Tab-separated table of C-alpha atoms and ligand atoms in Angstrom:
chain	number	residue	atom	x	y	z
T	299	MET	CA	1.482	32.797	13.856
T	300	PRO	CA	-0.811	35.190	12.695
T	301	PRO	CA	0.419	36.423	9.461
T	302	LEU	CA	0.137	39.825	9.212
T	303	ILE	CA	0.791	41.414	5.498
T	304	LEU	CA	2.284	44.965	4.441
T	305	GLY	CA	0.813	45.747	1.459
T	306	THR	CA	-2.734	46.465	0.337
T	307	GLY	CA	-1.573	45.297	-3.347
T	308	THR	CA	-2.425	42.602	-5.836
T	309	VAL	CA	0.219	40.614	-3.647
T	310	GLY	CA	-1.108	41.819	-0.006
T	311	ARG	CA	-4.260	41.254	-1.212
T	312	THR	CA	-4.106	37.493	-2.584
T	313	LEU	CA	-2.030	36.501	-0.076
T	314	ALA	CA	-4.444	37.802	2.680
T	315	ALA	CA	-6.962	35.778	1.594
T	316	ALA	CA	-4.651	32.913	1.128
T	317	PHE	CA	-3.773	32.540	4.445
T	318	SER	CA	-6.741	33.637	5.931
T	319	ALA	CA	-8.283	31.085	4.118
T	320	LEU	CA	-5.407	28.449	6.132
T	321	GLY	CA	-6.892	29.351	9.496
T	322	HIS	CA	-5.197	32.293	9.776
T	323	GLU	CA	-6.043	35.564	11.434
T	324	VAL	CA	-4.635	38.527	8.745
T	325	VAL	CA	-4.310	42.015	9.214
T	326	LEU	CA	-3.094	44.681	6.172
T	327	GLY	CA	-0.962	47.022	6.690
T	328	THR	CA	-1.403	50.555	4.797
T	329	ARG	CA	0.244	54.096	5.413
T	330	ASP	CA	-3.297	55.444	5.970
T	331	PRO	CA	-6.321	52.803	6.733
T	332	GLY	CA	-9.187	56.090	6.879
T	333	ALA	CA	-7.848	56.673	2.670
T	334	THR	CA	-7.271	53.166	1.319
T	335	ALA	CA	-10.311	52.563	2.280
T	336	GLY	CA	-12.331	55.352	0.908
T	337	ARG	CA	-10.775	54.690	-2.304
T	338	THR	CA	-13.319	54.241	-5.372
T	339	SER	CA	-11.589	53.550	-8.178
T	340	PRO	CA	-10.300	50.998	-9.465
T	341	GLU	CA	-6.458	50.711	-8.357
T	342	PRO	CA	-3.801	50.930	-11.253
T	343	MET	CA	-3.095	47.543	-12.607
T	344	GLY	CA	-7.032	46.912	-12.500
T	345	GLY	CA	-7.858	45.617	-9.549
T	346	THR	CA	-11.099	46.168	-7.585
T	347	PRO	CA	-11.526	49.724	-5.225
T	348	PHE	CA	-9.896	48.219	-1.794
T	349	ARG	CA	-13.626	48.720	0.359
T	350	GLU	CA	-14.913	46.289	-2.354
T	351	TRP	CA	-12.596	43.738	-1.856
T	352	GLN	CA	-12.374	44.151	1.886
T	353	ALA	CA	-16.415	43.494	1.921
T	354	GLU	CA	-15.905	40.517	0.144
T	355	HIS	CA	-13.193	39.337	2.885
T	356	GLY	CA	-14.666	40.641	5.301
T	357	GLY	CA	-12.573	38.835	8.367
T	358	ILE	CA	-9.342	40.724	7.075
T	359	GLY	CA	-9.103	43.996	9.023
T	360	LEU	CA	-6.943	47.250	7.350
T	361	GLU	CA	-4.981	48.725	10.384
T	362	THR	CA	-1.869	51.443	9.813
T	363	PHE	CA	1.667	49.954	9.073
T	364	ALA	CA	2.581	50.920	12.537
T	365	GLU	CA	-0.424	49.049	14.678
T	366	ALA	CA	0.017	46.027	11.751
T	367	ALA	CA	3.843	45.574	12.792
T	368	GLY	CA	3.031	45.487	16.411
T	369	ARG	CA	0.649	42.289	16.090
T	370	SER	CA	2.160	38.975	15.269
T	371	ALA	CA	5.347	37.468	15.131
T	372	LEU	CA	5.345	37.494	11.421
T	373	VAL	CA	5.059	40.136	9.055
T	374	VAL	CA	4.892	39.777	5.509
T	375	ASN	CA	6.353	42.865	3.401
T	376	ALA	CA	4.204	42.980	0.130
T	377	THR	CA	4.545	46.334	-0.579
T	378	ASN	CA	6.307	48.500	-3.795
T	379	GLY	CA	9.549	48.115	-3.940
T	380	ALA	CA	10.774	51.317	-4.102
T	381	ALA	CA	9.011	52.355	-0.989
T	382	SER	CA	9.485	48.964	1.123
T	383	LEU	CA	12.120	50.639	3.199
T	384	ALA	CA	10.173	53.651	4.013
T	385	ALA	CA	6.986	51.430	4.303
T	386	LEU	CA	9.080	49.679	7.246
T	387	ALA	CA	10.458	52.599	8.871
T	388	ALA	CA	6.568	52.998	9.405
T	389	ALA	CA	5.655	49.718	10.303
T	390	GLY	CA	9.234	50.900	12.608
T	391	GLU	CA	11.935	48.953	13.826
T	392	ALA	CA	11.772	47.588	16.865
T	393	ARG	CA	8.083	46.325	16.435
T	394	LEU	CA	10.171	44.596	13.668
T	395	ALA	CA	12.726	43.009	16.226
T	396	THR	CA	12.594	39.134	16.546
T	397	LYS	CA	10.521	39.372	13.382
T	398	ILE	CA	9.876	37.384	10.269
T	399	LEU	CA	9.860	39.670	7.755
T	400	VAL	CA	9.001	37.423	4.631
T	401	ASP	CA	10.135	39.842	1.500
T	402	VAL	CA	7.983	38.967	-1.419
T	403	SER	CA	8.860	42.766	-2.695
T	404	ASN	CA	11.287	43.166	-6.335
T	405	PRO	CA	13.153	46.294	-7.150
T	406	LEU	CA	11.569	47.291	-9.840
T	407	ASP	CA	12.992	51.081	-10.560
T	408	PHE	CA	10.382	53.138	-13.609
T	409	SER	CA	11.703	56.299	-13.288
T	410	GLN	CA	13.681	55.466	-17.014
T	411	GLY	CA	11.102	54.171	-18.261
T	412	MET	CA	9.556	51.156	-19.528
T	413	PRO	CA	10.634	48.525	-19.148
T	414	PRO	CA	11.661	48.924	-15.557
T	415	VAL	CA	15.360	48.483	-13.796
T	416	LEU	CA	16.259	46.814	-10.907
T	417	ASN	CA	17.205	49.375	-8.233
T	418	PRO	CA	19.986	48.168	-6.325
T	419	VAL	CA	21.319	45.306	-8.438
T	420	ASN	CA	24.351	43.017	-9.110
T	421	THR	CA	26.006	43.573	-6.048
T	422	ASP	CA	23.309	44.377	-3.828
T	423	SER	CA	19.367	43.426	-3.774
T	424	LEU	CA	16.571	44.531	-1.558
T	425	ALA	CA	16.504	42.019	0.787
T	426	GLU	CA	20.253	42.722	1.730
T	427	ARG	CA	18.736	46.840	1.913
T	428	ILE	CA	15.990	45.784	4.894
T	429	GLN	CA	18.230	43.150	6.651
T	430	ARG	CA	20.947	45.967	6.819
T	431	ALA	CA	18.169	48.156	7.079
T	432	PHE	CA	16.229	45.986	10.301
T	433	PRO	CA	18.892	44.259	11.794
T	434	ASP	CA	17.092	42.006	13.895
T	435	ALA	CA	14.796	41.247	11.743
T	436	ARG	CA	14.627	37.332	10.225
T	437	VAL	CA	14.344	38.632	6.413
T	438	VAL	CA	13.752	35.850	4.328
T	439	LYS	CA	13.324	36.420	0.828
T	440	THR	CA	10.462	34.276	-1.494
T	441	LEU	CA	7.933	34.389	-3.443
T	442	ASN	CA	9.245	37.039	-5.786
T	443	THR	CA	9.681	35.618	-9.098
T	444	MET	CA	6.227	34.091	-9.590
T	445	ASN	CA	3.034	35.896	-10.240
T	446	ALA	CA	0.818	36.577	-7.118
T	447	GLY	CA	-2.482	34.260	-8.509
T	448	ILE	CA	0.280	31.426	-8.536
T	449	MET	CA	2.011	32.035	-5.227
T	450	VAL	CA	-1.141	31.019	-3.412
T	451	ASP	CA	-2.282	28.967	-5.863
T	452	PRO	CA	0.891	26.737	-7.630
T	453	GLY	CA	-1.847	24.233	-8.463
T	454	ARG	CA	-3.213	26.175	-11.201
T	455	LEU	CA	0.272	25.477	-13.283
T	456	ALA	CA	-0.088	22.104	-15.464
T	457	ASP	CA	3.118	20.725	-14.311
T	458	GLY	CA	2.453	21.212	-10.726
T	459	ASP	CA	5.836	21.154	-9.567
T	460	HIS	CA	7.092	24.392	-10.071
T	461	SER	CA	10.052	25.922	-8.384
T	462	VAL	CA	9.858	28.484	-5.306
T	463	PHE	CA	13.028	30.235	-3.587
T	464	VAL	CA	13.996	30.612	-0.605
T	465	SER	CA	16.773	33.114	0.960
T	466	GLY	CA	17.654	34.276	4.363
T	467	ASP	CA	20.543	34.154	7.369
T	468	ASP	CA	18.610	32.221	9.558
T	469	PRO	CA	18.050	28.626	9.511
T	470	ALA	CA	14.639	28.266	12.037
T	471	ALA	CA	12.993	31.760	10.331
T	472	LYS	CA	13.649	30.425	6.286
T	473	GLU	CA	12.664	26.917	8.125
T	474	THR	CA	8.701	28.255	9.743
T	475	VAL	CA	8.638	30.273	5.774
T	476	THR	CA	9.145	26.309	3.856
T	477	GLY	CA	6.037	25.544	6.604
T	478	LEU	CA	3.652	28.196	4.276
T	479	LEU	CA	4.830	27.665	1.090
T	480	ARG	CA	3.912	24.093	1.547
T	481	ALA	CA	0.470	24.932	3.574
T	482	LEU	CA	0.763	26.617	-0.083
T	483	GLY	CA	1.092	24.351	-1.780
T	484	HIS	CA	4.574	24.830	-2.414
T	485	ARG	CA	6.276	21.624	-3.316
T	486	ASP	CA	9.839	22.517	-4.861
T	487	ILE	CA	11.096	24.588	-2.070
T	488	ILE	CA	14.922	25.772	-3.074
T	489	ASP	CA	17.276	27.080	-0.233
T	490	LEU	CA	19.332	29.284	-2.118
T	491	GLY	CA	21.416	30.318	0.785
T	492	ASP	CA	21.957	33.131	2.889
T	493	ILE	CA	20.792	36.772	2.296
T	494	THR	CA	23.225	37.850	-0.318
T	495	THR	CA	22.009	35.015	-2.846
T	496	ALA	CA	18.195	37.206	-3.012
T	497	ARG	CA	20.226	38.886	-5.599
T	498	GLY	CA	19.885	35.545	-8.511
T	499	ALA	CA	16.318	35.680	-6.955
T	500	GLU	CA	15.812	39.116	-7.325
T	501	MET	CA	17.185	39.885	-10.605
T	502	VAL	CA	15.167	36.919	-12.193
T	503	LEU	CA	12.289	39.576	-12.599
T	504	PRO	CA	13.783	41.383	-16.342
T	505	LEU	CA	14.009	37.693	-17.216
T	506	TRP	CA	10.098	37.547	-15.856
T	507	LEU	CA	9.085	40.567	-17.681
T	508	ARG	CA	10.248	39.292	-20.842
T	509	LEU	CA	8.576	35.990	-20.167
T	510	PHE	CA	4.796	38.010	-19.465
T	511	GLY	CA	5.418	39.831	-22.942
T	512	ALA	CA	6.182	36.832	-25.204
T	513	LEU	CA	3.605	34.776	-23.495
T	514	GLY	CA	0.863	37.024	-22.840
T	515	THR	CA	0.292	36.096	-19.651
T	516	PRO	CA	1.477	35.613	-15.872
T	517	ASP	CA	0.324	32.465	-15.232
T	518	PHE	CA	3.245	30.971	-15.485
T	519	ASN	CA	6.678	29.865	-13.022
T	520	PHE	CA	9.591	29.030	-13.280
T	521	LYS	CA	10.199	24.616	-13.343
T	522	ILE	CA	14.120	23.490	-11.531
T	523	VAL	CA	15.364	20.506	-13.275
T	524	ARG	CA	17.890	18.764	-11.957
T	525	GLY	CA	20.265	16.524	-13.360
T	526	GLY	CA	19.555	12.476	-12.676
C	277	NAP	P1	2.238	47.711	-5.380
C	277	NAP	O1	1.173	48.431	-6.075
C	277	NAP	O2	3.831	47.183	-6.192
C	277	NAP	O3	2.670	48.278	-3.785
C	277	NAP	C1	1.267	48.404	-3.220
C	277	NAP	C2	2.124	48.756	-1.981
C	277	NAP	O4	2.635	49.839	-1.631
C	277	NAP	C3	1.074	49.510	-1.003
C	277	NAP	O5	0.509	48.667	0.410
C	277	NAP	C4	1.114	50.987	-0.795
C	277	NAP	O6	0.547	51.443	0.198
C	277	NAP	C5	2.390	50.891	-0.507
C	277	NAP	N1	3.261	52.222	-0.921
C	277	NAP	C6	3.281	52.637	-2.233
C	277	NAP	N2	3.523	53.841	-1.881
C	277	NAP	C7	4.593	53.730	-0.749
C	277	NAP	C8	5.119	54.670	-0.384
C	277	NAP	N3	5.496	55.942	-0.720
C	277	NAP	N4	5.150	54.213	0.916
C	277	NAP	C9	5.112	53.368	1.892
C	277	NAP	N5	4.087	52.898	0.710
C	277	NAP	C10	3.652	52.590	-0.340
C	277	NAP	O7	1.121	45.970	-5.014
C	277	NAP	P2	1.871	44.807	-5.903
C	277	NAP	O8	1.376	44.377	-7.319
C	277	NAP	O9	1.196	43.755	-4.611
C	277	NAP	O10	3.171	44.424	-5.395
C	277	NAP	C11	3.943	44.185	-3.850
C	277	NAP	C12	5.359	43.587	-3.990
C	277	NAP	O11	5.076	42.619	-4.522
C	277	NAP	C13	6.319	45.386	-5.100
C	277	NAP	O12	7.403	45.155	-4.689
C	277	NAP	C14	6.144	43.741	-6.555
C	277	NAP	O13	6.820	43.992	-7.296
C	277	NAP	C15	6.241	42.276	-5.715
C	277	NAP	N6	5.814	41.627	-6.470
C	277	NAP	C16	3.920	41.518	-7.181
C	277	NAP	C17	4.039	40.789	-8.223
C	277	NAP	C18	2.114	40.618	-8.685
C	277	NAP	O14	1.873	39.513	-9.142
C	277	NAP	N7	1.959	41.630	-8.458
C	277	NAP	C19	3.922	39.416	-7.767
C	277	NAP	C20	5.947	38.596	-7.593
C	277	NAP	C21	6.026	39.595	-6.857
C	277	NAP	P3	-0.948	51.168	0.789
C	277	NAP	O15	-1.079	50.674	1.386
C	277	NAP	O16	-0.900	53.102	1.481
C	277	NAP	O17	-1.513	52.301	-0.575
């Protein structure tokens, strides 16, 4: 089942390279492939221009969100959280219907400055908004609680058995996604429950951001330690 990744930022690129290395055919979705491929300046967070990155990852194609979403049974939403609903709308509700939609985005709102706040929060989540907007897609929230490098290489941390969460209404979709997480090297995969439990996974972000500030590195993750 080839994964398609909607998003050309750090997360989209990192997941695409990892799935490609696992033998999946991967295509990245973007608003305007010509414009994305033509970018020559470094990305805002310091990533290499897309064309340079693509040259180093020859087998990974670039298509519009709509073209990319037409191809696979599994779609990964790795777009900016403030734009995810628009990006998925561009992908097309009909093209997303019945598909597993892995949502790794975070609803970070920078409009009030730094640090960002969450929007939505508490009584709603971005994952639920996506599920409501695309009711026939099978949304599974996961991987949003860690840095992109750790998503695809959990063993890079000294204590490899740290935790990843999954939330979603469709048990079969969660099982498929759990298999992908295992293939990436994740071992402690915690099923939080239905899609409303994504609120908890998204509300980890304020803590994640402060840990990033305190530790001075994004190379850390949460580890859930159970009682004996
Ligand atoms: P990002 O800069 O947050 O998002 C880049 C993607 O969003 C691009 O594909 C871009 O489209 C799309 N986008 C931006 N504005 C848009 C708009 N108005 N309409 C449609 N699409 C739009 O990239 P990222 O850092 O890789 O993060 C991706 C998601 O993962 C975010 O939700 C983030 O919070 C979450 N996340 C990130 C990390 C991390 O390590 N960075 C870790 C966990 C979760 P184009 O391709 O057309 O430019």
